[in-house]
Structures are given as C-alpha cells and as structure tokens.
Amino acid sequence: ELGDHRHYMHKEIFEQPQAVIDTLEGRISQEHVLPSAFGYQAESIFKEVKQVQIIACGTSYHAGLVSKYWFEDIIGLPCSVEVASEYRYRNPVVQDNTLFVTISQSGETADTLAALQQIKQVANEKNVSTLTICNVPESSLTRESDLTFLTHAGPEIGVASTKAFTTQLVALSLLVTVIGKLQKRISERRETIIVKGLQKLPGLIQSALAHEEVVKEIAKNFSDKDNALFLGRGTMYPIAMEGALKLKEISYIHAEAYPAGELKHGPLALIDENIPVIAIAPHNDLLEKLKSNLQEVKARGGQMIVFEDEQSNVGSEDGLHVVKTTTNVGRITAPITFNVPLQLLAYHVALIKGTDVDQPRNLAKSVTVE
Ligand code: M6R
C-alpha cells in the first residue's frame, strides 16, 4: 500500500495534488464556486451570517487561523478562531447570526465535538448555524452539524496531518468565496480569479514537491539541534505555526513559531548560531518588513533558511540560505504552497533522527478523549 514510499506521511505529502483535485471536484466550475458546494441548505444560512467562529485543534486549528486572514481581508467578514479545549470551558460570548465552523480530519476529536454540542444549546436563541469541514463521512462531527463539507483527502494514516490540512484550506477558501458571493462582498471577477488560482494549485504543489532534494540537504543542519524558530507574517504566521508543529511532532525538536514582528519583543534573545531560523518570505506587501526582521536575526549570528517565491529576491548571503520554493504569489494559494516544503523539512529531519515518523511517541491519530 505504501508503494515507493517509506512512510505514510511521505505518501500523503505526495498525494496532495490529487487530494486538492478531488476536493475541488464537483465544487467548482470553470469560473465559479458551485452554489451546491456546501449543500442546498447552505444558501439561506450563509446569506444571514454576520460573523464566523472557527473551532478546531492542532493542525486543523492552524487551517482555521489562515482562513481568518482570508475572511477579514478578502470579504470583510469578522472571523474568530480558537482551540476547542479553551473555547468549551470559558463561557464565550456568542453573537447573533454566527456561523460556527468546526474543522477536523477525523471528525472525532473530543474537545471539538464538545464545543459543538455546547454551542448547539444556544443555537436557536442566537440564530447560530453549524458547519463542519471534515475528512471522515459519518463521523460524530458530521452527524451533529447542520452543514457538512467533506474534504476528499482520502484516508490519512500518518499521525502528522498533511494532506488533510491542505484540503481544509481549499475548503475554507471555497467557504470564504461562497459567503462573499452570496453577501455581495466580492465581485464575480474576483470569484473567478480565486477559482482560477485554485485550479492551478495542484501544479503549484507539484512544483513545490520537486524541491525535495534541496530540502533534504537543509534537513542535515537540523538533526543535531535542540530548538528551531519559524517566522512568518500574515497568513504565513499560521503556516509557520504549522511548520513548527510538524517539526516538533515527528522529530522531537523543540520548535516555536512567531509572527516576525514580535521578534524584538522577546525571542530575539534566543538567537545565536545554534538555533536555526526558518522564515517564509512570499513576495507580498509584508516582504520588506520581513526582510528587516531577517537582518535583525543575522546581526545576532543566527542561521537562517528562507523559503521564497520567484519574485521575492531575498538574496542568499552569509548565514542566510534562500530556497526558491514556488512561482506563486496568490493570496489563497501561497500559504497552501509554502506549507509543502515545511512538511518535507519535518519529514527529512525525522528520517535522519530515526524517529517513528508515522506513529510519533505519545500521540494518537484521533484524540477521542480530552
Ligand atoms: O482529527 P482532527 O483534525 O480534529 O485532529 C486535530 C489534531 O489532533 C491534529 O491536527 C494533530 O494536531 C495532528 N497530529 C497534527 O499533525
């Protein structure tokens, strides 16, 4: 079943182009997101939504965080994202007309399910509707939600979530677009640009995967390290969080992610030649700011690995190793594409360290107890 792959995680990373194709299948036409993508019931619900509350854990939480940037930036709809284990125990204020979205690969995560069950108790009074973005049909979350969007990633066996995350982001980009369209927050032209970008995504992921050998070389610098720092701005901040989670989960190296602008508020004190710093540097409005953050790290002797796109031109120099990862600069497709080399990095570091990649110590694929 593994074919040419040594581990399920590796197989699943390489299945991502197909997982995206399968998730888009039947959900988009050449230029539009199909109205039925979230079920026929969705239309009347989405028209009334005033804000979105996303609840998830782990990697699924990171997908939610990326989409917060999209909801607010692209369609101007307020969006909050919280880990389920916090949300369920803190008596949150529930606003009227909230769309409550749970995101989960397994559909069985105990905290996410409990948060959903709790919100359903006030759903009528507050006009709250529930949607789950889930990879497993007939799971507890799909049974308990008003609306379901199934990510068609196929079975994910590796404990470290990879293709499920990518398809969750695809699902969220469709959700942003559909709500934006129904509430006339985006033009048809904008919708078509988003759809065209999504159609390019499998190819973009494929070209990011083609950098595996370069990433494998970089991984050699990590195996003797105890710590790593991931930096990003905008949507690349949650992508940095996801990169750090993958690295710690399967290689057991302590990794942290920071929004690059927070460096001088503390983590800069950590920087010396022993802590690799990984930065994600797409060519966008925040690039110049990120470049000055990189100089702050460099001035303290830090060793940096920068993933950039064809237009970023960060430029390699002493202590700063730049890898061109993608040709892409799309607001929706960029975070999805930049995540791929980080998955490969975690995988190759774990291979060198000889950990149990698919079944890391102390972890379960499906966390059905809190
Ligand atoms: O099945 P879920 O998406 O609800 O699982 C949530 C987390 O347990 C999961 O994403 C976990 O963080 C992964 N092992 C990360 O790779």
XYZ file of C-alpha atoms and ligand atoms in Angstrom:
386
model
C 0.000 0.000 0.000
C 2.949 2.302 0.577
C 4.201 1.907 -2.989
C 7.564 3.635 -3.385
C 7.224 5.471 -0.099
C 8.896 4.522 3.163
C 6.193 6.081 5.294
C 2.541 7.027 5.050
C 3.441 10.607 5.830
C 5.655 10.794 2.758
C 2.997 9.143 0.624
C 0.365 11.545 1.930
C 2.548 14.594 1.281
C 2.895 13.459 -2.326
C -0.827 12.755 -2.627
C -1.631 16.419 -2.069
C -2.043 17.479 -5.711
C -4.611 14.705 -6.176
C -6.284 15.455 -2.839
C -6.816 19.039 -3.991
C -8.240 17.876 -7.331
C -10.626 15.517 -5.517
C -11.706 18.201 -3.061
C -12.451 20.681 -5.844
C -14.251 18.093 -7.984
C -17.968 18.865 -8.150
C -17.475 22.032 -6.104
C -16.320 24.457 -8.795
C -16.989 25.088 -12.469
C -14.511 26.769 -14.803
C -15.153 30.178 -13.254
C -17.413 29.791 -10.237
C -17.850 28.012 -6.961
C -20.995 25.912 -7.381
C -23.896 27.002 -5.171
C -24.314 23.381 -4.044
C -20.730 23.111 -2.723
C -21.899 23.314 0.901
C -25.295 21.680 0.324
C -28.513 23.336 -0.840
C -29.489 24.317 2.693
C -26.384 26.474 2.927
C -27.543 29.368 0.784
C -30.149 30.794 3.166
C -27.818 30.273 6.149
C -24.797 31.921 4.520
C -26.809 34.966 3.464
C -27.544 35.822 7.098
C -24.134 35.166 8.629
C -22.675 38.171 10.440
C -19.507 36.531 11.750
C -17.688 33.247 11.697
C -16.418 31.373 14.769
C -13.973 28.593 13.961
C -13.171 25.859 16.485
C -10.553 23.141 15.989
C -7.407 21.567 17.466
C -3.817 21.164 16.311
C -3.252 21.319 12.592
C -6.946 21.882 11.893
C -6.750 24.943 14.159
C -3.907 26.277 12.019
C -6.075 25.914 8.910
C -8.706 27.999 10.675
C -6.137 30.676 11.524
C -5.092 31.011 7.884
C -8.715 31.478 6.880
C -9.232 34.274 9.405
C -6.922 36.394 7.255
C -8.957 35.482 4.177
C -12.374 36.127 5.764
C -11.435 39.554 7.023
C -9.141 40.672 4.201
C -10.956 39.298 1.155
C -14.629 39.595 2.144
C -14.550 41.846 5.228
C -16.411 39.371 7.440
C -15.337 39.116 11.106
C -13.815 35.752 11.950
C -12.531 34.385 15.266
C -10.569 31.178 15.644
C -9.965 29.308 18.878
C -8.719 25.948 20.052
C -11.628 23.816 21.184
C -10.221 22.985 24.628
C -10.183 26.686 25.540
C -13.445 27.671 23.914
C -15.513 24.982 25.569
C -14.535 25.914 29.119
C -14.534 29.698 29.097
C -18.178 30.770 28.741
C -17.656 32.563 25.442
C -19.996 35.319 24.293
C -21.972 34.031 21.343
C -23.096 36.723 18.904
C -26.319 36.513 16.922
C -26.071 35.093 13.405
C -22.755 33.375 13.921
C -21.660 30.597 11.617
C -19.961 28.114 13.917
C -17.390 26.126 11.933
C -15.596 23.065 13.261
C -12.615 21.755 11.317
C -11.380 18.220 11.842
C -9.654 15.491 9.896
C -11.138 12.682 11.966
C -14.459 14.189 12.979
C -13.967 12.554 16.386
C -11.796 14.995 18.329
C -13.340 15.117 21.797
C -12.839 18.807 22.550
C -14.070 19.946 19.132
C -17.138 17.759 19.442
C -17.870 19.025 22.965
C -17.584 22.660 21.805
C -20.066 21.923 19.016
C -22.523 20.207 21.352
C -22.311 23.141 23.711
C -22.979 25.761 21.048
C -25.994 23.820 19.815
C -27.725 24.518 23.112
C -27.920 28.226 22.274
C -28.213 27.806 18.507
C -31.933 28.603 18.207
C -31.974 31.565 20.504
C -28.919 33.122 18.795
C -29.627 32.004 15.236
C -26.343 30.116 15.132
C -25.774 27.548 12.390
C -23.100 24.893 12.425
C -20.840 23.677 9.646
C -18.153 21.046 9.868
C -15.258 20.719 7.468
C -14.290 17.125 7.934
C -12.415 14.322 6.181
C -14.467 11.419 7.512
C -18.073 10.977 6.398
C -20.384 9.539 9.043
C -18.231 10.859 11.861
C -19.524 12.406 15.088
C -18.932 15.961 13.874
C -20.749 15.416 10.583
C -23.697 13.856 12.413
C -24.014 16.783 14.813
C -23.641 19.667 12.330
C -26.295 21.437 10.244
C -23.972 21.568 7.246
C -21.077 19.350 6.220
C -18.272 19.896 3.755
C -16.213 16.767 3.200
C -12.578 17.235 2.303
C -11.786 14.462 -0.118
C -8.217 13.928 1.046
C -8.699 10.165 1.308
C -7.633 8.209 4.406
C -4.820 9.891 6.316
C -2.809 7.298 8.234
C 0.256 9.244 9.401
C -0.332 10.870 12.775
C 1.172 14.075 11.394
C -1.568 15.686 9.375
C -0.524 16.817 5.893
C -2.980 16.321 3.043
C -5.953 16.850 5.367
C -4.611 20.327 6.219
C -4.160 21.229 2.563
C -7.703 20.203 1.694
C -9.092 22.015 4.748
C -7.549 25.193 3.364
C -9.131 24.503 -0.019
C -12.498 24.019 1.714
C -12.087 27.259 3.663
C -11.186 29.211 0.537
C -14.420 27.955 -1.064
C -16.365 28.946 2.059
C -14.925 32.469 2.004
C -15.801 32.765 -1.676
C -19.357 31.424 -1.368
C -20.251 33.640 1.593
C -18.585 36.607 -0.112
C -20.589 35.981 -3.246
C -23.953 35.459 -1.519
C -23.490 38.586 0.574
C -22.193 40.537 -2.438
C -18.901 41.179 -0.705
C -16.874 40.108 -3.740
C -17.382 40.673 -7.445
C -17.830 37.874 -9.946
C -14.459 38.785 -11.375
C -12.830 38.269 -8.005
C -14.585 34.943 -7.625
C -13.211 33.832 -10.979
C -9.678 34.896 -10.002
C -9.946 32.768 -6.849
C -11.311 29.778 -8.779
C -8.565 30.049 -11.402
C -5.975 30.166 -8.628
C -7.412 27.013 -7.057
C -7.269 25.252 -10.420
C -3.549 25.985 -10.546
C -2.963 24.679 -7.043
C -2.231 21.001 -7.841
C 0.503 22.128 -10.248
C 1.915 24.585 -7.731
C 2.077 21.893 -5.052
C 3.703 19.566 -7.563
C 6.438 22.088 -8.266
C 6.992 22.649 -4.540
C 7.346 18.867 -4.119
C 10.027 18.897 -6.795
C 12.277 20.730 -4.296
C 12.523 17.686 -2.062
C 16.251 17.160 -2.675
C 17.112 20.733 -1.651
C 15.008 20.421 1.480
C 16.676 17.093 2.274
C 20.065 18.826 2.233
C 18.798 21.537 4.560
C 17.436 18.907 6.933
C 21.016 17.770 7.624
C 21.632 21.017 9.517
C 18.801 20.266 11.926
C 19.385 16.792 13.234
C 21.804 17.930 15.959
C 19.761 20.955 17.015
C 17.550 21.189 20.081
C 15.479 24.183 19.004
C 14.179 25.910 15.910
C 12.308 29.137 15.310
C 9.781 29.640 12.491
C 8.890 33.141 11.338
C 6.152 34.475 9.097
C 3.812 37.406 8.685
C 0.166 37.479 7.631
C -1.094 34.060 6.525
C 2.484 32.818 6.727
C 2.353 33.168 10.510
C -0.104 30.259 10.919
C 1.886 28.412 8.243
C 4.975 28.946 10.433
C 2.980 27.541 13.376
C 2.084 24.508 11.312
C 5.731 24.053 10.238
C 6.826 24.209 13.874
C 4.148 21.719 14.945
C 5.192 19.240 12.235
C 8.848 19.505 13.241
C 8.249 19.011 16.965
C 5.688 16.272 16.458
C 7.829 13.925 14.401
C 11.441 14.967 15.031
C 11.075 15.859 18.730
C 12.984 19.094 18.191
C 11.526 21.963 20.151
C 10.156 24.410 17.605
C 8.282 27.644 18.022
C 6.606 29.964 15.593
C 6.497 33.715 15.934
C 4.977 36.472 13.876
C 8.182 38.098 12.613
C 7.169 41.488 14.016
C 7.235 40.061 17.544
C 10.930 39.136 17.387
C 12.153 42.158 19.261
C 9.551 41.644 21.964
C 11.390 38.660 23.351
C 12.520 35.804 21.096
C 15.440 37.782 19.665
C 17.184 36.985 22.962
C 17.285 33.327 21.907
C 19.172 33.940 18.686
C 22.691 32.623 18.323
C 24.406 30.310 15.826
C 22.807 27.222 17.406
C 19.189 27.956 16.668
C 18.116 27.641 13.059
C 15.555 30.222 11.993
C 13.166 29.315 9.211
C 11.409 32.204 7.517
C 8.651 32.128 4.922
C 9.022 35.014 2.537
C 6.484 35.327 -0.253
C 6.579 38.390 -2.440
C 3.780 40.448 -0.890
C 3.138 43.735 0.950
C 4.881 42.468 4.065
C 8.095 41.308 2.410
C 10.145 44.445 3.123
C 9.153 44.284 6.776
C 10.115 40.619 6.928
C 13.478 41.375 5.309
C 14.337 43.819 8.056
C 13.371 41.186 10.646
C 15.799 38.808 8.908
C 18.547 41.391 9.235
C 17.821 41.582 12.970
C 18.394 37.834 13.193
C 21.513 37.986 11.023
C 23.072 40.711 13.143
C 22.924 38.278 16.104
C 24.718 35.497 14.228
C 21.553 33.463 13.563
C 21.498 30.809 10.820
C 18.545 31.355 8.555
C 16.737 29.311 5.965
C 14.363 31.389 3.903
C 11.675 29.915 1.665
C 10.764 32.424 -1.012
C 8.968 32.621 -4.350
C 10.333 33.660 -7.718
C 9.759 37.334 -7.153
C 10.863 37.705 -3.538
C 14.611 38.108 -4.231
C 15.688 37.922 -0.629
C 19.200 37.052 -1.816
C 21.484 34.497 -0.178
C 24.281 35.838 1.972
C 26.424 34.618 4.817
C 24.211 32.875 7.363
C 21.165 33.205 5.143
C 20.289 30.349 2.861
C 17.477 31.119 0.408
C 15.394 28.447 -1.289
C 13.062 29.373 -4.128
C 10.032 27.211 -3.496
C 7.324 28.382 -5.798
C 6.340 30.652 -8.651
C 3.218 31.582 -6.828
C 2.116 34.780 -5.145
C -1.676 34.321 -4.888
C -3.197 35.272 -1.580
C -5.060 31.989 -1.241
C -2.670 29.642 -2.995
C 0.562 30.977 -1.423
C 0.063 29.706 2.155
C -1.063 26.310 0.850
C 2.001 26.029 -1.392
C 4.556 27.348 1.110
C 3.432 24.759 3.641
C 4.706 21.919 1.442
C 8.484 22.458 1.902
C 7.902 22.728 5.662
C 6.211 19.321 5.655
C 9.150 17.890 3.719
C 11.603 19.527 6.093
C 9.981 17.951 9.157
C 9.855 14.589 7.395
C 13.527 14.582 6.401
C 14.728 15.760 9.797
C 12.718 12.939 11.390
C 14.212 10.436 8.923
C 17.730 11.477 9.886
C 16.848 11.274 13.573
C 15.299 7.849 13.058
C 12.050 8.533 14.862
C 8.843 6.632 14.242
C 7.544 9.044 11.607
C 4.026 7.690 11.205
C 3.470 6.937 14.860
C 5.364 9.503 16.953
C 5.731 8.779 20.639
C 2.881 9.750 22.978
C 0.477 10.724 20.180
C -2.689 9.248 18.706
C -4.171 9.896 15.282
C -7.580 10.575 16.662
C -7.840 12.285 20.043
C -11.154 10.994 21.327
C -10.529 11.777 24.995
C -9.788 15.195 26.392
O -8.819 14.983 13.581
P -8.566 16.417 13.929
O -8.260 17.261 12.744
O -9.688 17.009 14.744
O -7.292 16.397 14.843
C -6.811 17.549 15.456
C -5.400 17.377 15.959
O -5.351 16.351 16.924
C -4.417 17.057 14.844
O -4.448 18.003 13.823
C -2.981 16.963 15.382
O -2.554 18.223 15.819
C -2.053 16.395 14.308
N -1.381 15.225 14.806
C -1.027 17.372 13.841
O -0.211 16.839 12.834
